XYZ file of C-alpha atoms in Angstrom:
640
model
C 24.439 -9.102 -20.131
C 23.377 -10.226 -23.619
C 21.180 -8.599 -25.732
C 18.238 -9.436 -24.936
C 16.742 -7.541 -21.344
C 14.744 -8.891 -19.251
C 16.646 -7.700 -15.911
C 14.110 -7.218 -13.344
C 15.161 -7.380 -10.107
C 13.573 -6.900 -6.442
C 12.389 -7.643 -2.943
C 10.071 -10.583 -1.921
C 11.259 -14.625 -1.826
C 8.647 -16.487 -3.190
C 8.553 -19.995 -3.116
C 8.841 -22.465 -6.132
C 5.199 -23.919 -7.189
C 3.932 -25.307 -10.230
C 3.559 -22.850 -13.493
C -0.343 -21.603 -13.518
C -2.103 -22.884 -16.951
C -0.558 -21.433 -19.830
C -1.697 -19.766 -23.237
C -2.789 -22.575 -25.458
C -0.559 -20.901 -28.058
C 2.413 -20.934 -25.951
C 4.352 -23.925 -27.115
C 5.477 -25.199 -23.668
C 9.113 -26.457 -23.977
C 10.574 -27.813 -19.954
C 14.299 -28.778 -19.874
C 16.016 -29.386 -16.910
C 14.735 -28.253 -13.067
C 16.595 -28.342 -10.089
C 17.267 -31.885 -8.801
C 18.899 -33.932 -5.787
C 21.852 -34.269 -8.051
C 24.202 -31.891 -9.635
C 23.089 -30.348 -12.736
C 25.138 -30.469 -15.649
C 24.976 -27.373 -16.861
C 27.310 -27.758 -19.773
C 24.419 -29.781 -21.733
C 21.944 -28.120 -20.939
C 22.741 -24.939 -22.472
C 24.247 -27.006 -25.539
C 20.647 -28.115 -25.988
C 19.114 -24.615 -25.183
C 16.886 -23.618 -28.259
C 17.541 -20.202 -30.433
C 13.765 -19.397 -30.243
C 12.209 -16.335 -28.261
C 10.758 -17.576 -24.385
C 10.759 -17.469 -20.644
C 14.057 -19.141 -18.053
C 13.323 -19.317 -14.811
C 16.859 -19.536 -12.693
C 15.762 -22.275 -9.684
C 17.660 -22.407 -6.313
C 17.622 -24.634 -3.398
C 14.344 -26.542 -2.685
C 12.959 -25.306 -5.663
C 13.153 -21.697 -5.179
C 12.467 -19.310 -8.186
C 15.546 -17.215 -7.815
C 14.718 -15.008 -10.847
C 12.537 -14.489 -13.960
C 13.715 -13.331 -17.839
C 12.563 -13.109 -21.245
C 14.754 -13.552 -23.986
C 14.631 -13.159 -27.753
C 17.288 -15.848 -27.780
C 17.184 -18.198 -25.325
C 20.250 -19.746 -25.895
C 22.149 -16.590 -26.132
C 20.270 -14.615 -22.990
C 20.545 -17.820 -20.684
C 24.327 -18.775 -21.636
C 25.396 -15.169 -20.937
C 24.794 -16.239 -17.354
C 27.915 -18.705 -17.656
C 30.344 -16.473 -19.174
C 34.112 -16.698 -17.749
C 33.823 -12.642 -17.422
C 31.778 -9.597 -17.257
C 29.389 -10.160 -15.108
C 28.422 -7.996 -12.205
C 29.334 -9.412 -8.403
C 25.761 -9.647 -7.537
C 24.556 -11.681 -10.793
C 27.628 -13.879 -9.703
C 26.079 -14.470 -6.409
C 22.800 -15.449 -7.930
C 25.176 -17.962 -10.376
C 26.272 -19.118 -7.405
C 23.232 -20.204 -5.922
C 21.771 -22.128 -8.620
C 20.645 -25.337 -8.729
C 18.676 -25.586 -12.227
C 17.117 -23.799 -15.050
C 13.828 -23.722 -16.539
C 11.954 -22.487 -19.861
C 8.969 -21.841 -21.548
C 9.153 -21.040 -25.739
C 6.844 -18.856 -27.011
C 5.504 -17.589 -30.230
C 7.055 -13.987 -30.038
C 8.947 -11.853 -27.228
C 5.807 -10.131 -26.792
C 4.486 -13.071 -25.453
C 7.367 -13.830 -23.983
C 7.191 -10.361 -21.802
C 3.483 -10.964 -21.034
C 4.486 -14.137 -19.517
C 7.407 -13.107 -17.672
C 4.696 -10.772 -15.813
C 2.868 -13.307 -14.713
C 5.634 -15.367 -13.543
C 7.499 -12.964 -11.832
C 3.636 -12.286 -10.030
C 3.304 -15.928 -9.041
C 6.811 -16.708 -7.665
C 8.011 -13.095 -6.771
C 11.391 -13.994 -7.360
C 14.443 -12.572 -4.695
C 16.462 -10.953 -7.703
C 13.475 -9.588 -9.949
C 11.855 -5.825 -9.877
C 8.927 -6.843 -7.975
C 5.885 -4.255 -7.905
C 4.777 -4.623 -4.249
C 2.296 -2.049 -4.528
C -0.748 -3.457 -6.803
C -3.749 -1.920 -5.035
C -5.999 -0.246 -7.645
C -5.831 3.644 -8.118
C -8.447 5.950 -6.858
C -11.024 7.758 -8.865
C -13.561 10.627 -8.535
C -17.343 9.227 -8.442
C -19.851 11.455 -9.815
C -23.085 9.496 -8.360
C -26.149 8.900 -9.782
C -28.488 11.310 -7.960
C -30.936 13.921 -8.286
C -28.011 16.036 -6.672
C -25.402 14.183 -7.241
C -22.225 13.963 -5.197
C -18.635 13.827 -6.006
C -16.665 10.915 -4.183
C -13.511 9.230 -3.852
C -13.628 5.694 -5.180
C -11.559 2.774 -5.278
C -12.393 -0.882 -6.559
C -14.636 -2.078 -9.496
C -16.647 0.305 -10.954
C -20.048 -1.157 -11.411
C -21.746 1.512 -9.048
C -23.855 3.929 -11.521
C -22.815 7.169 -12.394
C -19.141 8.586 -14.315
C -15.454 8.172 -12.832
C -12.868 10.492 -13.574
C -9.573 9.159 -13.461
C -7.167 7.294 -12.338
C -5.222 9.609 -9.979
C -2.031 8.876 -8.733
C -3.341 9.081 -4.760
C -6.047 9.242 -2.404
C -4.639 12.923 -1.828
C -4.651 13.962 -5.489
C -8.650 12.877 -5.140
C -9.349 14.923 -2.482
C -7.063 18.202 -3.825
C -9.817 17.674 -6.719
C -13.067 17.842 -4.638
C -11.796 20.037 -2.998
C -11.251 22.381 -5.924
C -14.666 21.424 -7.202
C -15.996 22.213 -3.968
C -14.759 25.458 -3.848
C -15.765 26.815 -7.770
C -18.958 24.842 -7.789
C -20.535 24.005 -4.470
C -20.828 20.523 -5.271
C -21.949 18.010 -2.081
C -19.394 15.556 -0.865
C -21.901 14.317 1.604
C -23.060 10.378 1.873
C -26.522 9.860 0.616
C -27.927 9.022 4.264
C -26.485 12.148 5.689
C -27.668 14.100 2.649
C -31.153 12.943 3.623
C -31.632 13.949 7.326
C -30.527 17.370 6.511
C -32.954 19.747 8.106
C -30.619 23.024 8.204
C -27.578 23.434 6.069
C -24.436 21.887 7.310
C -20.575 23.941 8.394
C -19.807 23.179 4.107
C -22.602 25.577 2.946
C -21.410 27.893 5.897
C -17.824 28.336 4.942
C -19.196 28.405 1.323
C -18.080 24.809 -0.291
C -22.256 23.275 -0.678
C -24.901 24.842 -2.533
C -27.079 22.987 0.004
C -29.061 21.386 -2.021
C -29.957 19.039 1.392
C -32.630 22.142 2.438
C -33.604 23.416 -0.931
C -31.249 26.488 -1.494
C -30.307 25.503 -4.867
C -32.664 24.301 -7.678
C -32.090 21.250 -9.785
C -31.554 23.395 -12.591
C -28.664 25.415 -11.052
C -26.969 22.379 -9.685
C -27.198 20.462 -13.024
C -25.475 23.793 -14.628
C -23.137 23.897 -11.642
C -22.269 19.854 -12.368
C -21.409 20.751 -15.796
C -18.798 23.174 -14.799
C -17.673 20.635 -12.484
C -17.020 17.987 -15.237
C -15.266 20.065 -17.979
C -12.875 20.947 -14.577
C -12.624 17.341 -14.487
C -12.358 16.979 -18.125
C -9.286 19.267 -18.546
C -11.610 22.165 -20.135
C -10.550 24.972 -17.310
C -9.578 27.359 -20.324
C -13.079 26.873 -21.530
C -14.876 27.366 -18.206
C -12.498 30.538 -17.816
C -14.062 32.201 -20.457
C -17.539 31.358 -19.429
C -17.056 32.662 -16.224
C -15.601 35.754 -17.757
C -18.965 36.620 -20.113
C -21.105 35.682 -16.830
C -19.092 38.686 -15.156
C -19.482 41.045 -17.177
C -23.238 39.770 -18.129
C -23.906 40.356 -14.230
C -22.001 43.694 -13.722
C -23.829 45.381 -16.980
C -27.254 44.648 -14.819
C -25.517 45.850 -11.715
C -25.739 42.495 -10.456
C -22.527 43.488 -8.377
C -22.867 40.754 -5.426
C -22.824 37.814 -9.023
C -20.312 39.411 -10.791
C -18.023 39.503 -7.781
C -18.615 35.933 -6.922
C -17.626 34.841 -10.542
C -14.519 37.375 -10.418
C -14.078 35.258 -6.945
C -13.988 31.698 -8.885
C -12.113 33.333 -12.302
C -8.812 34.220 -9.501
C -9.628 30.885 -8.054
C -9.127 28.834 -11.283
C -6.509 30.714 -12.313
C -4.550 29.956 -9.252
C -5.440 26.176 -10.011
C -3.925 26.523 -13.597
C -0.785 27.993 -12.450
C -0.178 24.995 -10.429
C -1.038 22.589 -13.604
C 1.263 22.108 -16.538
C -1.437 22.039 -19.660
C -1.058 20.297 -22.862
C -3.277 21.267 -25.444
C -6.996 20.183 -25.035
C -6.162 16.724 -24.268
C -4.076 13.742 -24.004
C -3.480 10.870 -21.570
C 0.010 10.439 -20.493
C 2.242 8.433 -18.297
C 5.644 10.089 -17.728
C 8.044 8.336 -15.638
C 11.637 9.452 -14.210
C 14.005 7.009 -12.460
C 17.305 7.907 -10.391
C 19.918 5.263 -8.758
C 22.156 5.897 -6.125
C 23.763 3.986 -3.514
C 22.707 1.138 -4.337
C 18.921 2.114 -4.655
C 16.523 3.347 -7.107
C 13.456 5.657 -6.763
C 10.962 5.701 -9.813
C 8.394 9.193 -10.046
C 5.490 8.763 -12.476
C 3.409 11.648 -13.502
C -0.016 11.154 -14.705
C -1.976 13.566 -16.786
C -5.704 12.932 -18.084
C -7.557 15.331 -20.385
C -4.232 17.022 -20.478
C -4.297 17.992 -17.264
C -1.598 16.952 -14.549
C -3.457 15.057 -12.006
C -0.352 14.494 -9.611
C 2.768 12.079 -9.236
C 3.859 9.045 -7.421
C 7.168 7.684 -6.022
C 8.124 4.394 -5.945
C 11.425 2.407 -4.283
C 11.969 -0.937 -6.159
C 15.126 -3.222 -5.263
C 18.087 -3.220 -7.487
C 19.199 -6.588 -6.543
C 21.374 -7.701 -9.252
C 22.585 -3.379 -9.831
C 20.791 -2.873 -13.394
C 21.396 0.435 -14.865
C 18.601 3.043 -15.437
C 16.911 1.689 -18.437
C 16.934 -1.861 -17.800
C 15.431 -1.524 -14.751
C 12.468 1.369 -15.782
C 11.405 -1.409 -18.750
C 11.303 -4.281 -15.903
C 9.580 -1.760 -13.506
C 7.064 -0.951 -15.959
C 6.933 -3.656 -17.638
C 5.754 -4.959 -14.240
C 3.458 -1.949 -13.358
C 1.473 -2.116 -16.454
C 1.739 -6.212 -17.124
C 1.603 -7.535 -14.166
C -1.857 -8.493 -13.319
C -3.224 -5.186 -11.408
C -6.099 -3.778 -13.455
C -4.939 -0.327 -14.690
C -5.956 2.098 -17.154
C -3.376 2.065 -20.190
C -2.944 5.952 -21.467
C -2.671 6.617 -24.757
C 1.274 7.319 -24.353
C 4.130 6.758 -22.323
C 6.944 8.841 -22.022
C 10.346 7.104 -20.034
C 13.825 6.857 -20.843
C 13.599 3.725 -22.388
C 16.284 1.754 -25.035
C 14.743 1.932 -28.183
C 14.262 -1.948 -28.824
C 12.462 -1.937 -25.160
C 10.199 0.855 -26.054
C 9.041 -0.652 -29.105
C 8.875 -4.139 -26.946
C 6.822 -2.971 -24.401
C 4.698 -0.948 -27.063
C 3.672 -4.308 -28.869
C 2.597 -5.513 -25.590
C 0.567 -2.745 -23.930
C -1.024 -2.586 -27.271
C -2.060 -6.518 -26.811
C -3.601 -5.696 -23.976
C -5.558 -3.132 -24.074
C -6.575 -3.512 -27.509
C -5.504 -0.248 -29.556
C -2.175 1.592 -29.801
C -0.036 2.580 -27.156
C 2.739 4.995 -27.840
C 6.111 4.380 -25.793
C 8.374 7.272 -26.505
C 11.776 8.389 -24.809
C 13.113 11.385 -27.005
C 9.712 14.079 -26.639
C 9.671 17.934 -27.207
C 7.940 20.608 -25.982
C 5.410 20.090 -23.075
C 6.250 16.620 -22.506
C 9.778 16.854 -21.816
C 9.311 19.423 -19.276
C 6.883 16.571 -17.739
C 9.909 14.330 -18.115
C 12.556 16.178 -17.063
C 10.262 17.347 -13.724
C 10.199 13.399 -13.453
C 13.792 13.115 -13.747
C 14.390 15.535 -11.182
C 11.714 14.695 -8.645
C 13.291 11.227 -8.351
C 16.215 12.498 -7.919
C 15.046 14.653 -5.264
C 13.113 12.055 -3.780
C 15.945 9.556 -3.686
C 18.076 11.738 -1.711
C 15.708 12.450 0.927
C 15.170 8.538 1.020
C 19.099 8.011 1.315
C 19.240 11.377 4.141
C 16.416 9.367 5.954
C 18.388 6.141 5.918
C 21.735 7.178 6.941
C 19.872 8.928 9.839
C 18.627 5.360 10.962
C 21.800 3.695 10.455
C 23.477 6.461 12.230
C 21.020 5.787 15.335
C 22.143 2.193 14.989
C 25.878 2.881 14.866
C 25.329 4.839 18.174
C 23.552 2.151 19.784
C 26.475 0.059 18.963
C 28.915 2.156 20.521
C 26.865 2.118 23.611
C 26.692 -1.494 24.026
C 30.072 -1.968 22.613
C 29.534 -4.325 20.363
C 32.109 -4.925 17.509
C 29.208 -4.817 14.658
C 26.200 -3.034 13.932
C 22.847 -4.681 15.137
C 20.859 -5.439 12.108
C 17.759 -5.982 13.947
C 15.684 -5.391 16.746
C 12.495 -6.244 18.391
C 10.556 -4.919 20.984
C 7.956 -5.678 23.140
C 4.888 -4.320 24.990
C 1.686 -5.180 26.700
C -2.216 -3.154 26.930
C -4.910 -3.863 28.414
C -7.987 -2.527 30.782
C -7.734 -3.442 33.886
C -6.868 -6.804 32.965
C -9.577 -6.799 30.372
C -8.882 -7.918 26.118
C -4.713 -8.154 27.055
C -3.097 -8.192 23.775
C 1.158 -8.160 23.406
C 2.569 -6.439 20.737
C 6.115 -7.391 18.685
C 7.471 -4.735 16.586
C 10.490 -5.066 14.440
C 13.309 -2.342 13.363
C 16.367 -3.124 10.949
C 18.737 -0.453 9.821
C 16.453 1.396 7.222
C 13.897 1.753 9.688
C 10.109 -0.293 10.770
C 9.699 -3.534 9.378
C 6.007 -3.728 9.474
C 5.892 -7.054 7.291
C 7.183 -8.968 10.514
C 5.308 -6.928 13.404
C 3.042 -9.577 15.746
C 0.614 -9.177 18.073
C -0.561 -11.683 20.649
C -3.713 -12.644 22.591
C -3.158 -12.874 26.236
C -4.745 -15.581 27.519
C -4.524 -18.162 30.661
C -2.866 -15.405 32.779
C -4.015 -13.898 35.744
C -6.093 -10.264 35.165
C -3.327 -7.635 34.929
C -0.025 -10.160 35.190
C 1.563 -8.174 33.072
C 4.739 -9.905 33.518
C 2.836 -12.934 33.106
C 1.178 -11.683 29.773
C 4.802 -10.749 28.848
C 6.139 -14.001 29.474
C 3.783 -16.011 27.222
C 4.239 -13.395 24.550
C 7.962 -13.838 24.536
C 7.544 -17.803 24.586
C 5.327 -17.784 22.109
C 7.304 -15.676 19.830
C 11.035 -17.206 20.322
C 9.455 -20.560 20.052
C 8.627 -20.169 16.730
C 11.958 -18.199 16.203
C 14.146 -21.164 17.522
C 12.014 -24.000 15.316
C 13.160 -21.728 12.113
C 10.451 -19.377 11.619
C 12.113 -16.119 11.654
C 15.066 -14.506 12.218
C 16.655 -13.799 15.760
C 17.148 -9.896 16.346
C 20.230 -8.606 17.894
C 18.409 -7.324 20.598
C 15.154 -7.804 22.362
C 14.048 -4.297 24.066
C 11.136 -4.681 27.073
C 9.074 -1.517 27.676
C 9.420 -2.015 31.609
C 12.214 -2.195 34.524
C 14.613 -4.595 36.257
C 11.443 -7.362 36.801
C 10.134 -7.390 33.192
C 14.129 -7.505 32.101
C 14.729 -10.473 34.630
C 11.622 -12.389 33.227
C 12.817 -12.146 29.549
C 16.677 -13.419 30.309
C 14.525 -16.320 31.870
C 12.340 -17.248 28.923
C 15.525 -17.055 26.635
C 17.502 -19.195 29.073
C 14.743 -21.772 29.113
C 14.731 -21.869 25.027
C 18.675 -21.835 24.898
C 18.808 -18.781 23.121
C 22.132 -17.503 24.345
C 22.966 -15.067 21.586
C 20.193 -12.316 22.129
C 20.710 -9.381 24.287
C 17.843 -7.497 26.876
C 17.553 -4.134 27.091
C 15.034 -2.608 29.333
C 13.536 0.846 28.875
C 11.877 1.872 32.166
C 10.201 5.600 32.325
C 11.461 7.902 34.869
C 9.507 8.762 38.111
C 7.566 11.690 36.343
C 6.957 9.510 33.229
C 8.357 11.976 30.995
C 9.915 11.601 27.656
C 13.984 12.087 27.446
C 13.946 10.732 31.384
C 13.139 7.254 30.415
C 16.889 4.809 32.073
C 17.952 1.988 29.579
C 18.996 -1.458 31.420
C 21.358 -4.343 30.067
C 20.969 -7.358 31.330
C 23.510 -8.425 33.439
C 25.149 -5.188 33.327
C 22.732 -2.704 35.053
C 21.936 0.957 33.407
C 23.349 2.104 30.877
C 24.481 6.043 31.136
C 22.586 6.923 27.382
C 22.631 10.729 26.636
C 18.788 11.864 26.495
C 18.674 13.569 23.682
C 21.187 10.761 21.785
C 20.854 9.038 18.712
C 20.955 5.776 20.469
C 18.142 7.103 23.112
C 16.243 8.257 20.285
C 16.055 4.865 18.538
C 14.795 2.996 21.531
C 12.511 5.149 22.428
C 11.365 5.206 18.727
C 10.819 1.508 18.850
C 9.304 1.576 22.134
C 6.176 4.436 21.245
C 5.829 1.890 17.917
C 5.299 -1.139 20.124
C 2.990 1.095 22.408
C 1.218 2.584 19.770
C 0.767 -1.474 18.000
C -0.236 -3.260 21.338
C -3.334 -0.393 21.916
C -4.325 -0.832 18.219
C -5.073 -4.286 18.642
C -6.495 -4.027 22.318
C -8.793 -2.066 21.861
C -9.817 -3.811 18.441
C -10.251 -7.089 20.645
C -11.964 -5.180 23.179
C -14.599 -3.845 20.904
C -15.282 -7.269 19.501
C -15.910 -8.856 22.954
C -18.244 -5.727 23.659
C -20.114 -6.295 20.872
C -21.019 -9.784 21.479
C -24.117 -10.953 23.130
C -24.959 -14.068 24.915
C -27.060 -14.643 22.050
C -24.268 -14.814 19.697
C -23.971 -18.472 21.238
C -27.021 -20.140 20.655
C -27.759 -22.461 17.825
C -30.280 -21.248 14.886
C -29.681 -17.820 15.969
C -27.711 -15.370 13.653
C -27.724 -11.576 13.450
C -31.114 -11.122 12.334
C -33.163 -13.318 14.711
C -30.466 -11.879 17.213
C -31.603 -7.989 15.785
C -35.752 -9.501 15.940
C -35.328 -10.518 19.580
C -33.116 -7.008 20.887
C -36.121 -5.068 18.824
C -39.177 -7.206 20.237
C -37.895 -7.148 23.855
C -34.999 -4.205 24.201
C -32.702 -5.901 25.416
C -30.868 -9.537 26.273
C -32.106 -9.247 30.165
C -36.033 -8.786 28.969
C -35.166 -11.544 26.735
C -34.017 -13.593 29.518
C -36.570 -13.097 31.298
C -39.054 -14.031 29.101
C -41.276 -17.504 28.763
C -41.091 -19.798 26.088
C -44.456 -18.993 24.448
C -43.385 -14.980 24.973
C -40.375 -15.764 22.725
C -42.129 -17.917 20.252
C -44.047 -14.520 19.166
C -41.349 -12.910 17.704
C -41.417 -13.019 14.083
C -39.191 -16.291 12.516
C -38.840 -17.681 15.473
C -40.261 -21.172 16.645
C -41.603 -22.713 19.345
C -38.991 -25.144 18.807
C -35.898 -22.559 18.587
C -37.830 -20.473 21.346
C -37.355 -23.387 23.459
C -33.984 -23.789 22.503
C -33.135 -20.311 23.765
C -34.944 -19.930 26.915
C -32.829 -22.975 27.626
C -29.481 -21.806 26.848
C -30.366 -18.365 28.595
C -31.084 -20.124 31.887
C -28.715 -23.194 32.023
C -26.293 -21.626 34.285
């Protein structure tokens, strides 16, 4: 492609809408959009402008194929057109267009900050879409006589200091529970903290100073908090050598139970630092990796604060139009750090970058968060045995990812061969039905395609109109319900349908496919043996009988696979619906009551039968109520 990168390519369709409000400074420039007739693309790029800006490439219906930024728009978009050079997939995305759109800005910078925010809004099929934009977690020091150290995630407005970001949920807890060990400091809520009247199992096993009962004094704790937060702050080597004078201090007054407690937390640190690369006495880095093979890509970032190595993170992003390593780090980060999640910038980055896109996405990190941010690729020395661990972990990581794959496909392959089929199914669905004896029936739909669950398309359904326990009833509505929708346009079809159940739950789906004229799915039942055992579960085709499926098969293995994840999906959401039916009360239904009258009447009478039985004037005494809504109740309690 031309000079200018903006290749960012990925996973989720969005659909075409109107651009959201747009910098005042941005001068807003709109040539042609996708229209009922042809395009002519020839003048349009003739009038194309030179100056930096944003194209959007528009399908069918108005769909936002794909986002770029371009120092030259004329140049960057007419590189699209060329007779030769470009890759098969950008072809196929040539292919497919209907229109082009742009936006001029003021700079590329701004031109890259507004890409972001595109590419957020429309999530374009051929872009590098971030998928995961959940905030990061960080460590909570509370604000507390004895304060507590916490995992946190969200806005932090709650009093006391954070420490972080960290790269997991699992790199927080590795921390606390480091702290935990060295210092004794509580990870218990503030309400259990309270009710405390002996010392809980974390004092016993030695991980709470027990501050709860009184065997630690403010004093000590504070000191033992301050320990805690030059861990936190990257000063081990410092609290090393304090621990080291407290030693000896202890063992020259024969204080030999002390010193061997602080010889006890010296090994323990020093274990910790052998496990941590440390740089200096500080820095904040972001070092990222990326490795492409077969067709996909796996991204590692490692994350240091205070200049210690806090953990690392994979991600998987598309390749859809087959960038090459740099092109698609700089749209994966320019993504991760641009694209509307709130994150805290370091004061570095360190990724194989192209020199023009380092100093790009320098300019614009910089814009944001209001002070420098280096972006560096060529690094000595500590960092580029951070990089290179990068490097190598995504490679790693990729080839696990491709080993896991192939084993999924190869399940697939084998199912094929079983059923005979001349291609490999690309996608299957299966169904399954819990309840309690009859009670809160929910149906589940899960969906598997050849690299394994697709969670985005699992359903569940609640059973209702059926008779208590029909569970081929329950299964029949599910189905109808589901390959309604399928047959109006709403999904895809699967390959295969897959019943948990025998010959009668197989006969009823072939019946609600015949009645929606869906002639192109097959049935396959999976039916447990007599002793209900795993590996002696028979597999039925409908119209065909059993099938004779080795046991321990990779065809037997991917049915029952999909079968435990419908299982496991239907009793999730049954007994979710059967907790909220528990928890209502014949209250719930009565005008002008809500959850605290409903919480004054329970405490004034005990329970909904004394309430029942109560008069009028009885229920008007309970605080906020009327005699008007008292009225109101006893009448709703005994209209039946």
């Amino acid at each position: 492609m031309a000079e200018d990168r903006s290749d960012t390519g990925a996973p989720d369709v969005g659909k075409h809408r109107r651009e959201r409000e747009r910098p005042a400074e941005a001068a807003s420039h709109e040539l042609a959009a996708a229209t009922e007739a042809p395009v002519d693309f020839e003048a349009l790029l003739k009038n194309l402008t030179t100056k930096p800006g944003v194209y959007r490439m528009v399908g069918a219906g108005g769909e936002v194929l794909y986002v770029g930024k371009a120092r030259n728009l004329k140049a960057r978009v007419t590189s699209y057109f060329r007779a030769s050079g470009l890759t098969t997939k950008t072809m196929a995305m040539v292919a497919r267009l209907e229109g082009v759109e742009v936006t001029v800005t003021s700079s590329e910078t701004e031109a890259l900050l507004l890409e972001q925010s595109l590419i957020k809004e429309h999530r374009p099929t051929y872009n590098v879409v971030l998928r995961d934009d959940k905030s990061y977690p960080y460590i909570h020091l509370t604000d507390h006589a004895f304060p507590r150290l916490t995992l946190y995630r969200g806005s932090r407005k709650a009093p006391g200091r954070y420490f972080g970001p960290y790269p997991s949920a699992g790199a927080v807890r590795d921390s606390i529970n480091m702290l935990q060990k060295l210092f004794g400091i509580r990870p218990c809520e503030d309400g259990f903290y309270k009710n405390r009247s002996r010392p809980c199992l974390q004092h016993q096993i030695g991980r709470c100073s027990a501050p709860c009962v009184g065997l630690v004094t403010r004093e000590r704790y504070a000191e033992d908090l301050r320990l805690a937060q030059m861990f936190l702050e990257g000063r081990s080597q410092a609290i090393l050598e304090e621990f080291k004078g407290r030693m000896e201090e202890a063992s020259s007054k024969l204080e030999f139970e002390r010193a061997a407690r602080f010889r006890d937390q010296i090994q323990h640190l020093r274990r910790v630092q052998e496990n941590q690369y440390v740089h200096g006495d500080g820095g904040d880095v972001d070092v990222f990796g990326v490795a492409l093979a077969s067709g996909q890509a796996c991204v590692q970032g490692l994350f240091v604060r205070g200049g210690r190595l806090l953990g690392n993170r994979n991600w998987y992003p598309r390749n859809e139009l087959g960038l090459g390593e740099q092109d698609l780090l700089f749209a994966f980060l320019s993504q991760y750090y641009l694209g509307g999640a709130e994150r805290e910038l370091p004061k570095a980055v360190v990724a194989p970058l192209a020199a023009a896109d380092g100093e790009l996405l320098a300019r614009a990190l910089a814009e944001k968060a209001g002070r420098a941010v280096a972006v560096a690729s060529a690094v000595r020395s500590q960092r580029a045995r951070w990089a290179s661990m990068a490097r190598d972990n995504a490679e790693l990581s990729l080839q696990t990812l491709l080993a896991d794959r192939k084993n999924v496909l190869g399940r697939f392959v084998a199912l094929q061969e079983a059923l005979d089929w001349e291609d490999t199914p690309q996608r299957l669905e299966c169904f399954d039905i819990s309840h309690s004896a009859g009670e809160a029936t929910v149906a589940s739909c899960v969906v598997f395609d050849t690299e394994g669950p697709l969670k985005s398309d699992y359903r569940r359904f609640n059973i209702e109109g059926v008779p208590r326990g029909d569970d081929y009833g329950a299964m029949e509505q599910a189905l109808r319900r589901r390959y309604t929708r399928l047959k109006q346009g709403e999904g895809a079809l699967p390959n295969a349908l897959v019943i948990d159940g025998g010959k009668g739950q197989v006969g009823r789906a072939v019946e609600v496919l015949e009645s929606l004229q869906i002639d192109d799915v097959v049935v396959l039942g999976v039916a447990k043996g007599p002793s209900r055992k795993a590996g002696l579960e028979s597999v039925l085709l409908a119209g065909r009988g059993e099938l004779a499926l080795p046991p321990n098969g990779p065809a037997m293995h991917l049915l029952q696979h999909i079968r435990d994840e419908a299982h496991r999906f239907a009793i999730t959401g049954h007994r979710g619906r059967r907790q909220k039916k528990r928890r209502q009360s014949v209250l719930d239904d009565i005008p002008g009551v809500g959850a605290k009258r409903k919480r004054q009447l329970l405490t004034h009478f005990g329970s909904v039968a004394s309430v029942q039985g109560a008069s009028i004037e009885e229920i008007a005494k309970v605080p906020g109520i009327s005699t008007k809504l008292a009225d109101e109740i006893h009448g709703t309690l005994h209209a039946t």
